[in-house]
Coordinates of C-alpha atoms and ligand atoms in Angstrom, one line a residue:
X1 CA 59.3 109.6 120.7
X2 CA 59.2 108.1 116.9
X3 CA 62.2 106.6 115.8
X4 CA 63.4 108.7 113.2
X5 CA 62.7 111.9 115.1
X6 CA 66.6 112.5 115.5
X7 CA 67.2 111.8 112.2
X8 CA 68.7 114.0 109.8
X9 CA 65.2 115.2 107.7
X10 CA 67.2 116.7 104.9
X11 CA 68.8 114.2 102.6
X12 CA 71.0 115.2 99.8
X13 CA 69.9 113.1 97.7
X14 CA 67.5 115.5 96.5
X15 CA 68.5 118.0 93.5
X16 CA 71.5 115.4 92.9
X17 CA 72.1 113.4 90.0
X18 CA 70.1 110.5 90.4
X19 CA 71.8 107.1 90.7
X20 CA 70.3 104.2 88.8
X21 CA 70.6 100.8 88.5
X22 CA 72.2 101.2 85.7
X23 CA 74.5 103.5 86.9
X24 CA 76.1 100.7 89.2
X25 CA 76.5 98.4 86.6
X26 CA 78.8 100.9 84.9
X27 CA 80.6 101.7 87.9
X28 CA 81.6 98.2 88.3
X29 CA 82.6 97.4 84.9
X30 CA 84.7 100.7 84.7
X31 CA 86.4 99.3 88.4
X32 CA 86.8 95.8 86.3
X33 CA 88.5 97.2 83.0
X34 CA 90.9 98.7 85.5
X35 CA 91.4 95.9 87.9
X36 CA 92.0 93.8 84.8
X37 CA 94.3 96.5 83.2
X38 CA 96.4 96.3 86.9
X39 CA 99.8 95.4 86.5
X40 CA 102.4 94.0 88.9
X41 CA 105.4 96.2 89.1
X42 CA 108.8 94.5 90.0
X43 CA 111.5 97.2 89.4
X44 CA 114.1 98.4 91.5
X45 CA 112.3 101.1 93.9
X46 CA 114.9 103.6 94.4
X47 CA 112.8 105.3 96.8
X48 CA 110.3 104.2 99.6
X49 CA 107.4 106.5 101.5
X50 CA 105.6 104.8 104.1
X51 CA 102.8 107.2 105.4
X52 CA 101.5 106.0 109.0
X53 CA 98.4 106.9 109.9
X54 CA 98.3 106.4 113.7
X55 CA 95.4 105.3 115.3
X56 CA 94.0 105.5 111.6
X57 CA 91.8 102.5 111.6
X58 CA 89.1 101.3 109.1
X59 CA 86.2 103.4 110.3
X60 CA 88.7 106.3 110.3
X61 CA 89.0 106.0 106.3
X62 CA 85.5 105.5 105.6
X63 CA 84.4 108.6 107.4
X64 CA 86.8 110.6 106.4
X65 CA 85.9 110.0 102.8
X66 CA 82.5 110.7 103.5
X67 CA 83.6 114.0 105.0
X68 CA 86.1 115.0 102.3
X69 CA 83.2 113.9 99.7
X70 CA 80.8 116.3 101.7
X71 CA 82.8 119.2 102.7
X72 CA 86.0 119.0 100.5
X73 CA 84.6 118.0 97.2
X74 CA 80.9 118.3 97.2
X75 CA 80.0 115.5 96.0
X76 CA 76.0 114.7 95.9
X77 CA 76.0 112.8 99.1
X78 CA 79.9 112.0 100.6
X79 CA 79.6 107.6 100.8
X80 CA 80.3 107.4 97.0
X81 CA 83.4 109.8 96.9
X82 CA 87.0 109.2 96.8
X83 CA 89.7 109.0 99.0
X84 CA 93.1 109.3 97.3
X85 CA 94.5 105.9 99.0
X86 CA 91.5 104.1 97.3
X87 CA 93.0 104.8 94.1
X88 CA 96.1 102.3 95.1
X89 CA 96.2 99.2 93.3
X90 CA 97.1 96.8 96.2
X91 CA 95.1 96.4 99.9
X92 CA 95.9 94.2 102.6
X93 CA 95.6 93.7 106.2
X94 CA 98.0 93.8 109.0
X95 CA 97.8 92.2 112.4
X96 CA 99.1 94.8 115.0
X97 CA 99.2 92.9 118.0
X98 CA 102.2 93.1 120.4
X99 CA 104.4 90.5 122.0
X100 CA 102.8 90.9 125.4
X101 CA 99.6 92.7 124.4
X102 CA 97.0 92.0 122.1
X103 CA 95.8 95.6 121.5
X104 CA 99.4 97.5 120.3
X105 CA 100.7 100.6 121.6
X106 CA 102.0 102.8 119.1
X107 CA 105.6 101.8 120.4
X108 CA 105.9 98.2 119.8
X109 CA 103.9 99.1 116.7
X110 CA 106.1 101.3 115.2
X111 CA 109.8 98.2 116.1
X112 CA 107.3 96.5 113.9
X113 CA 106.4 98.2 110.8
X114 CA 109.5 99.9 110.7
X115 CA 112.1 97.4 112.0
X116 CA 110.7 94.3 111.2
X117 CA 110.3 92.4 115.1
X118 CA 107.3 92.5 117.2
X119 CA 108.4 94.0 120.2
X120 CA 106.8 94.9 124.1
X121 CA 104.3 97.8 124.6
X122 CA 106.0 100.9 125.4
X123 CA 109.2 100.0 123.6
X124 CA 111.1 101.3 120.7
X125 CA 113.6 100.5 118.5
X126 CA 114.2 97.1 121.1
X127 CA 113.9 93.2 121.0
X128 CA 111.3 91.6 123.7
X129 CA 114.2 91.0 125.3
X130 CA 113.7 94.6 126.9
X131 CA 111.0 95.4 128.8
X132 CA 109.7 98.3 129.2
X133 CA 111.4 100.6 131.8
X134 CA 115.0 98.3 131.7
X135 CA 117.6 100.6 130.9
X136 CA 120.0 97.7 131.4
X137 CA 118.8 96.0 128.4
X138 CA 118.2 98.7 126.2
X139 CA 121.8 99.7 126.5
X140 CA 123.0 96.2 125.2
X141 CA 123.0 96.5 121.7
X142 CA 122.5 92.9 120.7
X143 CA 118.5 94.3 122.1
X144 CA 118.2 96.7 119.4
X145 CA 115.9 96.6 116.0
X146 CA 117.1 98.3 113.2
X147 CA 115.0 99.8 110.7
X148 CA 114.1 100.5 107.2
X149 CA 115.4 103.9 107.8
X150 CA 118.5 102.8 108.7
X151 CA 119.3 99.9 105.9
X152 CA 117.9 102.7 104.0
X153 CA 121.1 105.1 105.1
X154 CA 123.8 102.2 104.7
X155 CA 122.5 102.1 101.0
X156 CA 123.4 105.6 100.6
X157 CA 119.8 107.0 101.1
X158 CA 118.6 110.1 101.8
X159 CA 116.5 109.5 104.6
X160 CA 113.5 111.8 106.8
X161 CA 111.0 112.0 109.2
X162 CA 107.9 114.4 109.1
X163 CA 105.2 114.2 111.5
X164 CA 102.6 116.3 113.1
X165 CA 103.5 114.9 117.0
X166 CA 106.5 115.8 118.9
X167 CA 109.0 114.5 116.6
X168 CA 110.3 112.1 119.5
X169 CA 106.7 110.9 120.0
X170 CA 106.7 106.7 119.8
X171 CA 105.5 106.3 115.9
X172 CA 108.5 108.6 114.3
X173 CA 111.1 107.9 116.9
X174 CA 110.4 103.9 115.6
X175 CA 113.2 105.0 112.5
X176 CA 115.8 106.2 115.1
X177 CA 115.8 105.5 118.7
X178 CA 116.5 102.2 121.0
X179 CA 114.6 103.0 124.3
X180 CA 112.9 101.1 126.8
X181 CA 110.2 103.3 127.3
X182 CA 108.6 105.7 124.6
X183 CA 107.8 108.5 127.0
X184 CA 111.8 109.3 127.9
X185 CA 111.7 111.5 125.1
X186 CA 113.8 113.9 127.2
X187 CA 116.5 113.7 130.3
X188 CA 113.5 115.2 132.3
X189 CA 111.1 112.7 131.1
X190 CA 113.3 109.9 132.5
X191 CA 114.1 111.3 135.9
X192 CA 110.3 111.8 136.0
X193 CA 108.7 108.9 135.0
X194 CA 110.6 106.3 137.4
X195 CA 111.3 108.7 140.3
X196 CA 114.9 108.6 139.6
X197 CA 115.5 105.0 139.6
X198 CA 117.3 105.5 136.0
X199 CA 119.9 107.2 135.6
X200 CA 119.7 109.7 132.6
X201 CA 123.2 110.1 132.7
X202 CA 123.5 106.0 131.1
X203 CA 120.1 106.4 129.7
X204 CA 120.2 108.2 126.7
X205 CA 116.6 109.9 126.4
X206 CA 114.9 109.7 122.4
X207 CA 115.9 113.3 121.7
X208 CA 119.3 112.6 122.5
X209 CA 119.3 109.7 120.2
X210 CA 117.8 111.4 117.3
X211 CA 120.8 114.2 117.2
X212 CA 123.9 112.8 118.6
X213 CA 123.3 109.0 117.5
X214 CA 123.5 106.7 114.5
X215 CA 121.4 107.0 112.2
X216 CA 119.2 109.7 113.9
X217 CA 121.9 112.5 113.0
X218 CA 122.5 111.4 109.7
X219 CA 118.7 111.9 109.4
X220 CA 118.2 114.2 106.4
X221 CA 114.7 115.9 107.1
X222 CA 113.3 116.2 110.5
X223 CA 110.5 118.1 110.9
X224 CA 107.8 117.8 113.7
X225 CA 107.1 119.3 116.8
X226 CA 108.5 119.0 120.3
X227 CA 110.8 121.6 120.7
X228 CA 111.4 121.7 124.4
X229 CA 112.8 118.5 124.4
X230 CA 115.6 119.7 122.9
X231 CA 116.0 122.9 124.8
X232 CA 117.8 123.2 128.3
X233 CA 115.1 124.3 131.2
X234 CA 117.1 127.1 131.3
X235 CA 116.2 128.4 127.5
X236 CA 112.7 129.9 126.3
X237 CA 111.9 129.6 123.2
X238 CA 110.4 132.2 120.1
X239 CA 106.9 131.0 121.3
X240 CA 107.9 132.0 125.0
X241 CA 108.2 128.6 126.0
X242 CA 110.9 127.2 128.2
X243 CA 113.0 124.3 127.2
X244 CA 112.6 120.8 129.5
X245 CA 116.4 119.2 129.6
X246 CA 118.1 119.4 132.9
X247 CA 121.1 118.0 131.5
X248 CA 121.6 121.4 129.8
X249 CA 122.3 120.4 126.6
X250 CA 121.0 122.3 123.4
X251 CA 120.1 119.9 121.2
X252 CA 118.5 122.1 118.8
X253 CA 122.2 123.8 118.7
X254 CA 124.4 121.3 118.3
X255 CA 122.1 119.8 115.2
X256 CA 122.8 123.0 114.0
X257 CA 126.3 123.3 114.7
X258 CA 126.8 119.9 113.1
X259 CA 124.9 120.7 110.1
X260 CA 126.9 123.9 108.9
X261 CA 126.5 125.3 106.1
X262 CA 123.9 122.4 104.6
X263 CA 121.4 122.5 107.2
X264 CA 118.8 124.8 108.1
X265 CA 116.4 125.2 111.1
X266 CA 113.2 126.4 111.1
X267 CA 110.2 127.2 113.4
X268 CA 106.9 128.5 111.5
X269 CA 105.1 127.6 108.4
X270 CA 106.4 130.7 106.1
X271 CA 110.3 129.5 107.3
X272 CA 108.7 126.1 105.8
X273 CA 107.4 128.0 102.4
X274 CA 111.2 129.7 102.5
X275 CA 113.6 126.9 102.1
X276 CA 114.8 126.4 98.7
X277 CA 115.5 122.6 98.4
X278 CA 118.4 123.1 95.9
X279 CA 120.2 125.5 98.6
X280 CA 119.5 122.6 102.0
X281 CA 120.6 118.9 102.4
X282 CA 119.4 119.0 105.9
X283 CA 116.3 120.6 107.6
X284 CA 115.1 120.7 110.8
X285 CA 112.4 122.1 111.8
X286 CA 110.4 122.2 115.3
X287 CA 107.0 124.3 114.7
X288 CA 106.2 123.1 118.1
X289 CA 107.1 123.4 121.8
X290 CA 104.9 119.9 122.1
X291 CA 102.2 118.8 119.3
X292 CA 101.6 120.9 116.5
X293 CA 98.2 122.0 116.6
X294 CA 95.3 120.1 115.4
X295 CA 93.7 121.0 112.1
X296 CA 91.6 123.4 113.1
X297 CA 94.7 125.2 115.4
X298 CA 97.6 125.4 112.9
X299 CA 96.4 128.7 111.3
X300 CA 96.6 130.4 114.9
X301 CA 99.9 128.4 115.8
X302 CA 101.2 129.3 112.6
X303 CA 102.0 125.7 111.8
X304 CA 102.8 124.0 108.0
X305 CA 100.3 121.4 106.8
X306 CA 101.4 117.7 107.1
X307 CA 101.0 118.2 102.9
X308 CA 103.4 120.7 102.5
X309 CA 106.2 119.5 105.1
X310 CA 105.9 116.5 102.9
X311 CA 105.9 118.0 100.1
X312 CA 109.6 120.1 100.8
X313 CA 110.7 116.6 102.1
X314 CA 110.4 115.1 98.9
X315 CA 112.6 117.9 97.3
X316 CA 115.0 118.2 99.3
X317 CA 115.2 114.3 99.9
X318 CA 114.8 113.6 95.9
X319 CA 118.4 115.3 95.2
X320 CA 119.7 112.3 96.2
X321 CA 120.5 109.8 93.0
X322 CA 120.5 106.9 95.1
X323 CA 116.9 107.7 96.6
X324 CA 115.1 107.8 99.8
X325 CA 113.5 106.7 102.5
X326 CA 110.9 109.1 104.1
X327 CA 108.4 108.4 106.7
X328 CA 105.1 110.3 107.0
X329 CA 103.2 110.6 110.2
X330 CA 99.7 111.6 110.2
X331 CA 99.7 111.9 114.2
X332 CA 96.8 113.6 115.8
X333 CA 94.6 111.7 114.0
X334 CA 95.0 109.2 117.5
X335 CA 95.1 112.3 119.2
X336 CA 91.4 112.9 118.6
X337 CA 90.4 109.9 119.6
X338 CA 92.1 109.4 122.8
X339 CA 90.2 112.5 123.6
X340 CA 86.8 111.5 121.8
X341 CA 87.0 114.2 120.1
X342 CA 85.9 112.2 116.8
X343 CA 85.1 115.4 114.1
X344 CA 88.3 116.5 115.0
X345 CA 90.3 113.0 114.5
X346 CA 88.3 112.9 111.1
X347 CA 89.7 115.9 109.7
X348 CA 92.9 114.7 110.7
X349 CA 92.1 111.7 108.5
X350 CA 91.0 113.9 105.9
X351 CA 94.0 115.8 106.2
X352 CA 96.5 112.8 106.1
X353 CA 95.1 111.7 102.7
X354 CA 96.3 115.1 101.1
X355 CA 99.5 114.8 102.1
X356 CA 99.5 111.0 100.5
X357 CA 98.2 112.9 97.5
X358 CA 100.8 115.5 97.5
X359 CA 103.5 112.2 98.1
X360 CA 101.9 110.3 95.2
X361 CA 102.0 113.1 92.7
X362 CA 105.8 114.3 93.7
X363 CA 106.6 110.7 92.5
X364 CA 106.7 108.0 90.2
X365 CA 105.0 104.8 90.4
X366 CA 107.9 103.0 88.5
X367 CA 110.9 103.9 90.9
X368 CA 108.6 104.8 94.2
X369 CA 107.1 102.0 96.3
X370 CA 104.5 103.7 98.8
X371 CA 102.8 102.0 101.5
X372 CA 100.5 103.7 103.7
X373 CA 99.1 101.8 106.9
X374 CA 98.2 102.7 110.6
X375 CA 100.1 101.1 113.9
X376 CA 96.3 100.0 115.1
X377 CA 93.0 101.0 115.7
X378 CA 90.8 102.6 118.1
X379 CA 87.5 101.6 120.1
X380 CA 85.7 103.8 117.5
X381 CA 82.6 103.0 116.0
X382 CA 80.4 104.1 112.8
X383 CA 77.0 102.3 113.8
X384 CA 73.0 103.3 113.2
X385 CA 70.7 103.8 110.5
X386 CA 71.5 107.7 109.6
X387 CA 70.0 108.6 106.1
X388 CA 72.6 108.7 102.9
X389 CA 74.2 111.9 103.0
X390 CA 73.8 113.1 106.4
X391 CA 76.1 114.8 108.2
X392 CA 78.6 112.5 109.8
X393 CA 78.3 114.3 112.7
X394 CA 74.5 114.0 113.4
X395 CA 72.1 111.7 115.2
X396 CA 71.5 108.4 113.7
X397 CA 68.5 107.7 115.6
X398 CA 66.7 107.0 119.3
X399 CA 67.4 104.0 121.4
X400 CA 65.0 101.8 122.9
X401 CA 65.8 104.4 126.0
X402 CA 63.8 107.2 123.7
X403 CA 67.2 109.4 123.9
X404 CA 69.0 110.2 120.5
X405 CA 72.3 108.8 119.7
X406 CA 74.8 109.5 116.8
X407 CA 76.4 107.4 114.2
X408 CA 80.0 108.2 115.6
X409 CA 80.8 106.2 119.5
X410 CA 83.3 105.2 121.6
X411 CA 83.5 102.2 123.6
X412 CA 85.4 103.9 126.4
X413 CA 86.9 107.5 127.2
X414 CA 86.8 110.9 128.7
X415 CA 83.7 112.3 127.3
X416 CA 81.5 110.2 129.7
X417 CA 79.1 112.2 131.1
X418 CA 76.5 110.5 133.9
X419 CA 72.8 110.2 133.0
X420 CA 70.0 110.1 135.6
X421 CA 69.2 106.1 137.5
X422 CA 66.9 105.6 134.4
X423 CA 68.6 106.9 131.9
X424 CA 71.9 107.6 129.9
X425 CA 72.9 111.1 129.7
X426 CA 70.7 113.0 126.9
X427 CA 72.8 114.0 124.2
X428 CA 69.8 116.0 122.7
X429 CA 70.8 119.5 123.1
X430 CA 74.9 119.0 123.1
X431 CA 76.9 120.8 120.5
X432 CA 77.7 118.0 118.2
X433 CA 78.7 119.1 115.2
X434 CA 81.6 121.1 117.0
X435 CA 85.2 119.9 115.8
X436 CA 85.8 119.8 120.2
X437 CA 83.0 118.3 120.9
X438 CA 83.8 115.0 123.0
X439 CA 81.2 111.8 121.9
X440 CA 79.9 110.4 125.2
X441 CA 81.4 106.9 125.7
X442 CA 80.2 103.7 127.1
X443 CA 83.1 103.7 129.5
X444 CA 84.7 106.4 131.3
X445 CA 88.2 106.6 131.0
X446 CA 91.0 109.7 131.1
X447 CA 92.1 108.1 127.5
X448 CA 90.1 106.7 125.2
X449 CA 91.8 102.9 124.1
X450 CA 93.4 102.0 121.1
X451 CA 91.4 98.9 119.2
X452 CA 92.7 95.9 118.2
X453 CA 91.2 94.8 114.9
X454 CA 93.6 94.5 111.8
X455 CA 94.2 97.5 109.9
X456 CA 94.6 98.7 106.7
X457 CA 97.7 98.4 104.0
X458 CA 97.5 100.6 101.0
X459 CA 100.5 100.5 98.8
X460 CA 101.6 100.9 95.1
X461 CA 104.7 100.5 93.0
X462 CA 107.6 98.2 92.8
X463 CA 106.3 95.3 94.3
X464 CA 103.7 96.7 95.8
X465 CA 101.6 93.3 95.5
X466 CA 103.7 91.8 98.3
X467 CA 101.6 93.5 100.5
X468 CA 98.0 91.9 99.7
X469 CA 96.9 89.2 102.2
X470 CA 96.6 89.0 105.6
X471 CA 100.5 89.7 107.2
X472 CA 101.7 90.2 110.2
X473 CA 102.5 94.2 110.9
X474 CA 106.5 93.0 111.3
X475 CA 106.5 91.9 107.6
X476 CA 105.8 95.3 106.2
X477 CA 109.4 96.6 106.5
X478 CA 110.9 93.8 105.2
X479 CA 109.0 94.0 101.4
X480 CA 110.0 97.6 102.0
X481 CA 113.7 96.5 102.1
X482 CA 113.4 93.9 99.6
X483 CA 111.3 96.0 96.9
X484 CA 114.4 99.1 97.9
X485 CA 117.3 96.7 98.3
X486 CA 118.4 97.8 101.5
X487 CA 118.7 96.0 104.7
X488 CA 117.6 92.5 104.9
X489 CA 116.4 93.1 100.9
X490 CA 119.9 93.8 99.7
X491 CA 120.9 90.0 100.3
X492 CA 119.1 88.6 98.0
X493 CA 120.9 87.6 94.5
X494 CA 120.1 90.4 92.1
X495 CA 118.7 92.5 94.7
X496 CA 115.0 92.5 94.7
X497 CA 114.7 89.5 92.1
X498 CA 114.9 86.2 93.2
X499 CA 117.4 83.7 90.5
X500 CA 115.1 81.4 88.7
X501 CA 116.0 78.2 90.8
X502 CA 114.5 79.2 93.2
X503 CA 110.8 79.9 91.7
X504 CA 108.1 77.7 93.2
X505 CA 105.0 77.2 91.4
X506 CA 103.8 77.3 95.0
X507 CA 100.6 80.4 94.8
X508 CA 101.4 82.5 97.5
X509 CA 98.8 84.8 99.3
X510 CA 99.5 87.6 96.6
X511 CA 97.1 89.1 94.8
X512 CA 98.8 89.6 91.1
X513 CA 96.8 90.0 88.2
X514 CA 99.7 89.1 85.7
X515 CA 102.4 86.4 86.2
X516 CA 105.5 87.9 88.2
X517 CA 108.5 87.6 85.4
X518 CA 110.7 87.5 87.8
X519 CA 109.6 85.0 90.0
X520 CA 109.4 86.9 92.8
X521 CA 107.5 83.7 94.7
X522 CA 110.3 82.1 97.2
X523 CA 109.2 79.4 98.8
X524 CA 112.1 76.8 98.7
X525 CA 112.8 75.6 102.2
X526 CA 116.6 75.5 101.8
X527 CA 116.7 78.6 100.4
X528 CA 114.1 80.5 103.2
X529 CA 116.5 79.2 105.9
X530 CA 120.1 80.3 103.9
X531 CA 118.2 83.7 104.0
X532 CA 117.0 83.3 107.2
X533 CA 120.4 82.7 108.5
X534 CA 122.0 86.0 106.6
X535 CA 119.1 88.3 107.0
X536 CA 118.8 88.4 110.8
X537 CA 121.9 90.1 112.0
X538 CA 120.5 93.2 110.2
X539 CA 117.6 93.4 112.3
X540 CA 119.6 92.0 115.9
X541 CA 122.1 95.4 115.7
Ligands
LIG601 ZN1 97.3 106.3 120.8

């Protein structure tokens, strides 16, 4: 068979505006006059968003611009449109590995970017003092990480947590919970995951945490899914299913209760469209008895957008003079993956980028730092020679075996499907521009892997440009805190400005395009270690 007979024939290049060589040149100088036009902003930011992509790695983005371009915006072909993160000013990379792993789960990811200390996989909200399943040492508190949405709270902060997992799924529960293992989301889910060996009467499960404890019920917005963690197995819920606690508490109740008069609860996506952000100070809602739905499910599951829970958090959250802190998962996108379901993590991508829009345009650049980044990667590839335009679904060509393969693979996962003694499997006549369809991977495996490479940092105003270079993942939240001045940021003199004395001529791994009048380079030795010594019993609490 020729090489190109898989190939997409159809290219949509033609009846487009042709691109010329010309046309490049003006691209690049119009990116130039802007680059050069950038400006370093070094105010106070009242309010921080921090959108997580999870499991959103770099050839996530790319295709899900080409899919957006192709199917959202129609635009000629889908490589040359636009994402709205590539419209922030300042990139860099972060390196996601874990204390004891070099490929990060998104538990010791999240104690990371959120609190600052790399951590073990499968913890939370913990030192690598605790490993994972210790109850003992997730109960002593000089174990726990705090986080940026805790410093963020002390300040006076409105704080919240939208996602489109269970809400006590690893990446969100990284703001509130201490835990030794990220899947005691529930009394249940302890009892069952170590056959009793922890007691879930001194081991307070993530749900638990979120409503009864600091700062989890001082938490402002909650919304996710999840719901039967918080129910008693003795409770069905509206969507006729039961609850999971044993310990028959009703969580969902006593947030309630608690609230009064100023919270609100909610279930569906029109309760969502209801709430009038003047009338509630606290919202919680649970759309979900687990996930909520993919995408392509949250019509029938009557499920809000990841854009428009975002989009009531910011009003409701923005009432506050002080500011916020909100964090934004976009969670299924991992979800996808795991399952090599890679059309369907796509969209997720695709998905996660409006609500960023939505979070961008409800804000302003001079008070609102946003940084968007993922807690790793996955062992996803975008590989072959398909023509411009295709379909990112469609066969890039034949290999050397004479059977088609597609621009989209997977190292490892559940998709594997056996081939003949001479052969892989033939792909040929599979359904593969089906949002379920599962990519055949090299590996089978009941999850597909996360991958290890260093992901993406998008991020724009105040200080914003702290975040260019190569840094580790646990420096994220502390430019957070220093750019809000909270946490370990409030310490320094003058909040997020650094006095004068202290301003090295030193170039530091930033990217400015304008001298920082404030000096915001530190790198005098004495003064690193008189910080050192006051910032870290705000992260060891
Ligand atoms: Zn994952």
């Amino acid at each position: 068979m020729h090489q190109a007979a898989y190939k997409e024939s159809v290219s949509r290049a033609e009846g487009a505006t042709p691109e010329t060589p010309e046309s490049w040149v003006t691209s690049a100088q119009e990116d130039l006059a802007s680059k050069l036009r950038t400006q370093t902003k070094v105010g106070v930011a009242k309010n921080v968003i921090m959108f997580l992509g999870d499991g959103w790695g770099v050839p996530s983005i790319t295709l899900a611009r080409i899919l957006k371009g192709q199917e959202v915006d129609h635009v000629p072909f889908g490589e040359e449109g636009q994402l709205h993160v590539d419209t922030f000013p300042f990139t860099g990379m972060s390196r996601t590995f874990c204390v004891d792993a070099q490929v990060a789960d998104s538990a010791c990811s999240a104690t990371a970017y959120l609190g600052g200390v790399k951590a073990n996989t499968g913890t939370i909200g913990v030192t690598s003092n605790v490993n994972r399943m210790n109850c003992t040492a997730q109960n002593d508190k000089t174990n726990h990480v705090s986080s940026i949405l805790a410093w963020a709270q002390a300040a006076g902060k409105s704080t919240g947590i939208v996602t489109t997992t269970r809400i006590t799924h690893a990446s969100p529960s990284g703001t509130y919970a201490h835990i030794a293992n990220r899947d005691w989301e529930s009394d249940f889910d302890i009892t069952d995951t170590t056959n009793g060996e922890v007691d879930p009467e001194t081991c307070d499960d993530i749900a638990e945490q979120l409503i009864l404890s600091d700062p989890g019920k001082n938490i402002n917005v909650i919304m996710g899914g999840g719901r039967r963690k918080f129910l008693p197995d003795t409770v069905t819920d509206t969507e006729n299913y039961p609850g999971q606690r044993k310990d028959g508490k009703n969580l969902k109740d006593m947030w309630i209760e608690s609230k009064g008069e100023a919270g609100k609860y909610i279930e569906n996506k029109a309760q969502l469209a209801e709430i009038d952000a003047n009338n509630v100070d606290y919202l919680l809602g649970l759309f979900s008895h687990t996930d909520i739905g993919y995408l392509d499910e949250q019509e029938a599951n009557q499920d809000p957008s990841l854009e428009a829970m975002t989009e009531k958090a910011i009003q409701i959250l923005s009432k506050n003079e002080k500011g916020f802190f909100l964090f934004v998962e976009g969670g299924r996108i991992d979800h996808g993956h795991h399952g090599n379901q890679a059309l369907r993590a796509i969209w997720e991508a695709v998905e996660f980028d409006k609500a960023i829009k939505k979070g961008d345009d409800l804000t302003d650049d001079d008070d609102t730092l946003i940084v968007v980044t993922a807690d790793h990667s996955h062992a996803f590839s975008f590989a072959g020679y398909a023509n411009r335009g295709s379909k990112i679904t469609k066969f890039a060509g034949t290999g050397s075996d004479e059977l088609p393969y597609t621009s989209l693979s997977y190292a490892n996962g559940p998709g594997a499907k056996n081939g003949t003694a001479e052969h892989r499997y033939d792909i040929s006549t599979d359904p593969i521009e089906e949002v379920t369809y599962e990519q055949v991977p090299l590996v089978p495996l009941d999850s597909e892997t996360h991958g290890g490479e260093d992901v993406m940092i998008f991020a724009k105003g105040p200080f914003a440009h702290l975040l260019t270079g190569v840094h580790l993942q646990s420096y994220i939240p502390h430019v957070m805190a220093y750019a809000s001045c909270v946490g370990s940021g409030a310490v320094y003199d003058g909040c997020n400005t650094i006095p004068s004395s202290t301003v090295s001529s030193t170039q530091s791994n930033t990217d400015t395009t304008t001298p920082d009048p404030n000096g915001a380079n530190n790198n005098n030795p004495v003064m690193i270690l008189l910080m050192t010594i006051i910032i870290l019993p705000f992260f060891y609490r």
